[in-house]
């Protein structure tokens, strides 16, 4: 186990470059299962979750050649991949559930262990299951596994999602591309990561209409071909840097990002007093005063992303004024507030709402990351807290942020990774 030692008082200044999105690349890796042969992904971030998904694909019989320094990953899929994803990997990463759709489509069967994942709420799978059943699969819960069978193959169907779930949309899309006939997914998610996987599937030969809208129409094809595909930039990492600039009253240029994917986030930062500038290959956020408090309501895209909610709570915690932050996706995401209050923040939660009253100063203390974004938020808080903040359980942060400490140091922060003496060391 490792922790980050963060010394407060930094003003972040300089440039960072973002790589491909964690929440896209994991699904692109699963989508590779749909075609026999070698699919190559580029702009792949160097993060733990990519390693875990690589291991899962290896166990399904694929060859995975991951070159983190080149940000490239090649997956060679055999004619007949395995169909079982075991608990030891799935429990480490909930996104493993995204192999369910492609495996049923490709093999006619899938046994995927029920996931654990982030500590951010119940995160049901009912829409994944109901959608696959609509497509003709029989799905049961057996001994901790979701077992899906479609020996005669999947059939196109009309599916209405109760909620625009990212994971359900992706799983059903990957199942539908090889189904017999046309599938319409209504109330589909339309995150940039969904558009990314649609583009990759199109490159493989899939027929998809309505890309980027909430109604996706998929005409099934018999066979897909492997492709070379560039992963969409990570808007959540980019947004974390944008928030970091505003929180530390710094000036950060984020390269390799798409400002349009962050319209609502950058608008919030501008409302809080930041100077925001879109650039040809990214954007710049600069703040020369104490931020003003801004209300935030998380919603599916194009609403404010839940994955940037902790970072905005931190902004409000040091802002001038009070703000209401409403979390509509993952109820347990406010757990991180308990840690933030250890740094002196004034935050009260009630159900979906957090009332944040800005304080002039936070004060450093030991805190624990409970999920990826909570971890990032606590590091940002540590940057503006007086004294030292020790953030433990940083393996959560490593799941989603490529070279986080190195980038922070390059921007002028005093942060270092060190062994955590409070946890037994491996080896
Ligand atoms: N939900 C159900 N039933 C379902 C599916 C979802 O009730 O069948 C509920 C969930 O419980 C949750 C809400 O719907 O309350 C949203 O879930 P969604 O399926 O949209 O999210 P996800 O696919 O599980 C992905 C990201 C999350 C991100 C959310 C929302 C990946 C690997 N994960 O999760 O990312 O917060 O979409 O944008 O893509 C993170 O990166 O820190 C992270 C948690």
Short mmCIF file of N, CA and C in Angstrom, two decimals, residues 304-362:
data_model
loop_
_atom_site.label_atom_id
_atom_site.label_comp_id
_atom_site.label_asym_id
_atom_site.label_seq_id
_atom_site.Cartn_x
_atom_site.Cartn_y
_atom_site.Cartn_z
N UNK A 304 -23.88 17.68 -15.81
CA UNK A 304 -22.59 17.74 -15.11
C UNK A 304 -22.18 16.33 -14.68
N UNK A 305 -20.96 15.89 -15.01
CA UNK A 305 -20.57 14.49 -14.71
C UNK A 305 -20.37 14.22 -13.22
N UNK A 306 -20.94 13.13 -12.77
CA UNK A 306 -20.75 12.71 -11.38
C UNK A 306 -19.26 12.50 -11.06
N UNK A 307 -18.48 12.13 -12.07
CA UNK A 307 -17.06 11.86 -11.83
C UNK A 307 -16.25 13.14 -11.54
N UNK A 308 -16.89 14.30 -11.69
CA UNK A 308 -16.20 15.55 -11.31
C UNK A 308 -16.88 16.22 -10.12
N UNK A 309 -17.82 15.52 -9.52
CA UNK A 309 -18.55 16.10 -8.38
C UNK A 309 -17.64 16.32 -7.16
N UNK A 310 -16.80 15.33 -6.77
CA UNK A 310 -15.95 15.59 -5.61
C UNK A 310 -15.01 16.78 -5.82
N UNK A 311 -14.48 16.92 -7.03
CA UNK A 311 -13.56 18.02 -7.32
C UNK A 311 -14.28 19.37 -7.16
N UNK A 312 -15.57 19.42 -7.56
CA UNK A 312 -16.32 20.68 -7.42
C UNK A 312 -16.73 20.93 -5.98
N UNK A 313 -16.90 19.87 -5.21
CA UNK A 313 -17.16 20.08 -3.77
C UNK A 313 -15.92 20.73 -3.15
N UNK A 314 -14.75 20.27 -3.56
CA UNK A 314 -13.51 20.85 -3.03
C UNK A 314 -13.42 22.33 -3.42
N UNK A 315 -13.75 22.63 -4.67
CA UNK A 315 -13.73 24.04 -5.10
C UNK A 315 -14.65 24.87 -4.20
N UNK A 316 -15.86 24.36 -3.97
CA UNK A 316 -16.82 25.09 -3.14
C UNK A 316 -16.36 25.17 -1.68
N UNK A 317 -15.59 24.17 -1.26
CA UNK A 317 -15.14 24.15 0.14
C UNK A 317 -14.19 25.31 0.44
N UNK A 318 -13.53 25.83 -0.61
CA UNK A 318 -12.61 26.97 -0.38
C UNK A 318 -13.14 28.25 -1.05
N UNK A 319 -14.38 28.19 -1.53
CA UNK A 319 -14.93 29.32 -2.29
C UNK A 319 -15.52 30.38 -1.38
N UNK A 320 -15.80 31.51 -1.98
CA UNK A 320 -16.48 32.60 -1.29
C UNK A 320 -17.99 32.35 -1.44
N UNK A 321 -18.67 32.04 -0.35
CA UNK A 321 -20.12 31.80 -0.41
C UNK A 321 -20.47 30.35 -0.14
N UNK A 322 -21.74 30.03 -0.37
CA UNK A 322 -22.23 28.67 -0.12
C UNK A 322 -22.86 28.12 -1.39
N UNK A 323 -22.79 26.81 -1.56
CA UNK A 323 -23.35 26.20 -2.77
C UNK A 323 -24.03 24.89 -2.43
N UNK A 324 -25.00 24.53 -3.25
CA UNK A 324 -25.68 23.24 -3.11
C UNK A 324 -25.17 22.32 -4.22
N UNK A 325 -24.67 21.16 -3.83
CA UNK A 325 -24.23 20.16 -4.81
C UNK A 325 -25.19 18.98 -4.72
N UNK A 326 -25.82 18.64 -5.85
CA UNK A 326 -26.82 17.58 -5.88
C UNK A 326 -26.28 16.40 -6.68
N UNK A 327 -26.27 15.22 -6.06
CA UNK A 327 -25.73 14.02 -6.73
C UNK A 327 -26.89 13.10 -7.10
N UNK A 328 -27.08 12.90 -8.40
CA UNK A 328 -28.22 12.10 -8.85
C UNK A 328 -27.85 10.71 -9.34
N UNK A 329 -26.55 10.38 -9.38
CA UNK A 329 -26.19 9.08 -9.94
C UNK A 329 -25.78 8.06 -8.90
N UNK A 330 -24.84 8.43 -8.05
CA UNK A 330 -24.33 7.46 -7.07
C UNK A 330 -24.46 8.05 -5.67
N UNK A 331 -25.41 7.50 -4.90
CA UNK A 331 -25.72 8.09 -3.59
C UNK A 331 -24.51 8.08 -2.65
N UNK A 332 -23.67 7.02 -2.73
CA UNK A 332 -22.58 6.90 -1.77
C UNK A 332 -21.38 7.79 -2.12
N UNK A 333 -21.51 8.55 -3.19
CA UNK A 333 -20.38 9.41 -3.56
C UNK A 333 -20.11 10.51 -2.55
N UNK A 334 -21.10 10.77 -1.68
CA UNK A 334 -20.87 11.78 -0.65
C UNK A 334 -20.05 11.24 0.52
N UNK A 335 -19.73 9.94 0.48
CA UNK A 335 -18.91 9.40 1.56
C UNK A 335 -17.61 10.17 1.72
N UNK A 336 -17.13 10.67 0.61
CA UNK A 336 -15.84 11.34 0.64
C UNK A 336 -15.90 12.64 1.47
N UNK A 337 -17.13 13.14 1.64
CA UNK A 337 -17.31 14.37 2.40
C UNK A 337 -16.80 14.21 3.84
N UNK A 338 -17.00 13.02 4.40
CA UNK A 338 -16.51 12.78 5.77
C UNK A 338 -15.01 13.01 5.86
N UNK A 339 -14.29 12.58 4.81
CA UNK A 339 -12.84 12.78 4.79
C UNK A 339 -12.51 14.26 4.62
N UNK A 340 -13.28 14.91 3.74
CA UNK A 340 -13.01 16.33 3.47
C UNK A 340 -13.23 17.17 4.72
N UNK A 341 -14.21 16.79 5.53
CA UNK A 341 -14.45 17.58 6.74
C UNK A 341 -13.27 17.41 7.72
N UNK A 342 -12.51 16.34 7.58
CA UNK A 342 -11.31 16.19 8.42
C UNK A 342 -10.27 17.27 8.09
N UNK A 343 -10.41 17.83 6.88
CA UNK A 343 -9.49 18.92 6.50
C UNK A 343 -10.09 20.29 6.87
N UNK A 344 -11.21 20.25 7.58
CA UNK A 344 -11.81 21.51 8.03
C UNK A 344 -12.90 22.05 7.13
N UNK A 345 -13.28 21.31 6.09
CA UNK A 345 -14.34 21.81 5.19
C UNK A 345 -15.68 21.80 5.92
N UNK A 346 -16.54 22.72 5.53
CA UNK A 346 -17.86 22.81 6.13
C UNK A 346 -18.88 22.28 5.11
N UNK A 347 -19.20 21.00 5.19
CA UNK A 347 -20.12 20.38 4.23
C UNK A 347 -21.15 19.58 5.00
N UNK A 348 -22.42 19.82 4.70
CA UNK A 348 -23.48 19.02 5.31
C UNK A 348 -24.23 18.30 4.23
N UNK A 349 -24.43 17.00 4.40
CA UNK A 349 -25.17 16.26 3.38
C UNK A 349 -26.53 15.86 3.93
N UNK A 350 -27.48 15.79 3.00
CA UNK A 350 -28.82 15.32 3.34
C UNK A 350 -29.33 14.62 2.09
N UNK A 351 -29.30 13.28 2.11
CA UNK A 351 -29.74 12.53 0.93
C UNK A 351 -28.87 12.85 -0.28
N UNK A 352 -29.52 13.36 -1.32
CA UNK A 352 -28.81 13.66 -2.57
C UNK A 352 -28.08 14.99 -2.55
N UNK A 353 -28.24 15.74 -1.46
CA UNK A 353 -27.74 17.12 -1.47
C UNK A 353 -26.58 17.32 -0.51
N UNK A 354 -25.67 18.16 -0.92
CA UNK A 354 -24.58 18.57 -0.02
C UNK A 354 -24.56 20.11 -0.01
N UNK A 355 -24.65 20.66 1.17
CA UNK A 355 -24.55 22.11 1.31
C UNK A 355 -23.10 22.41 1.70
N UNK A 356 -22.42 23.16 0.85
CA UNK A 356 -21.00 23.44 1.09
C UNK A 356 -20.84 24.92 1.40
N UNK A 357 -20.32 25.21 2.57
CA UNK A 357 -20.05 26.62 2.91
C UNK A 357 -18.54 26.83 2.81
N UNK A 358 -18.16 27.75 1.96
CA UNK A 358 -16.73 27.94 1.69
C UNK A 358 -15.97 28.46 2.91
N UNK A 359 -14.76 27.96 3.08
CA UNK A 359 -13.89 28.44 4.17
C UNK A 359 -12.65 29.08 3.52
N UNK A 360 -12.09 30.04 4.22
CA UNK A 360 -10.86 30.68 3.70
C UNK A 360 -9.73 29.66 3.63
N UNK A 361 -9.68 28.77 4.65
CA UNK A 361 -8.55 27.84 4.72
C UNK A 361 -9.01 26.43 5.07
N UNK A 362 -8.29 25.45 4.54
CA UNK A 362 -8.44 24.07 5.00
C UNK A 362 -7.15 23.76 5.75
#
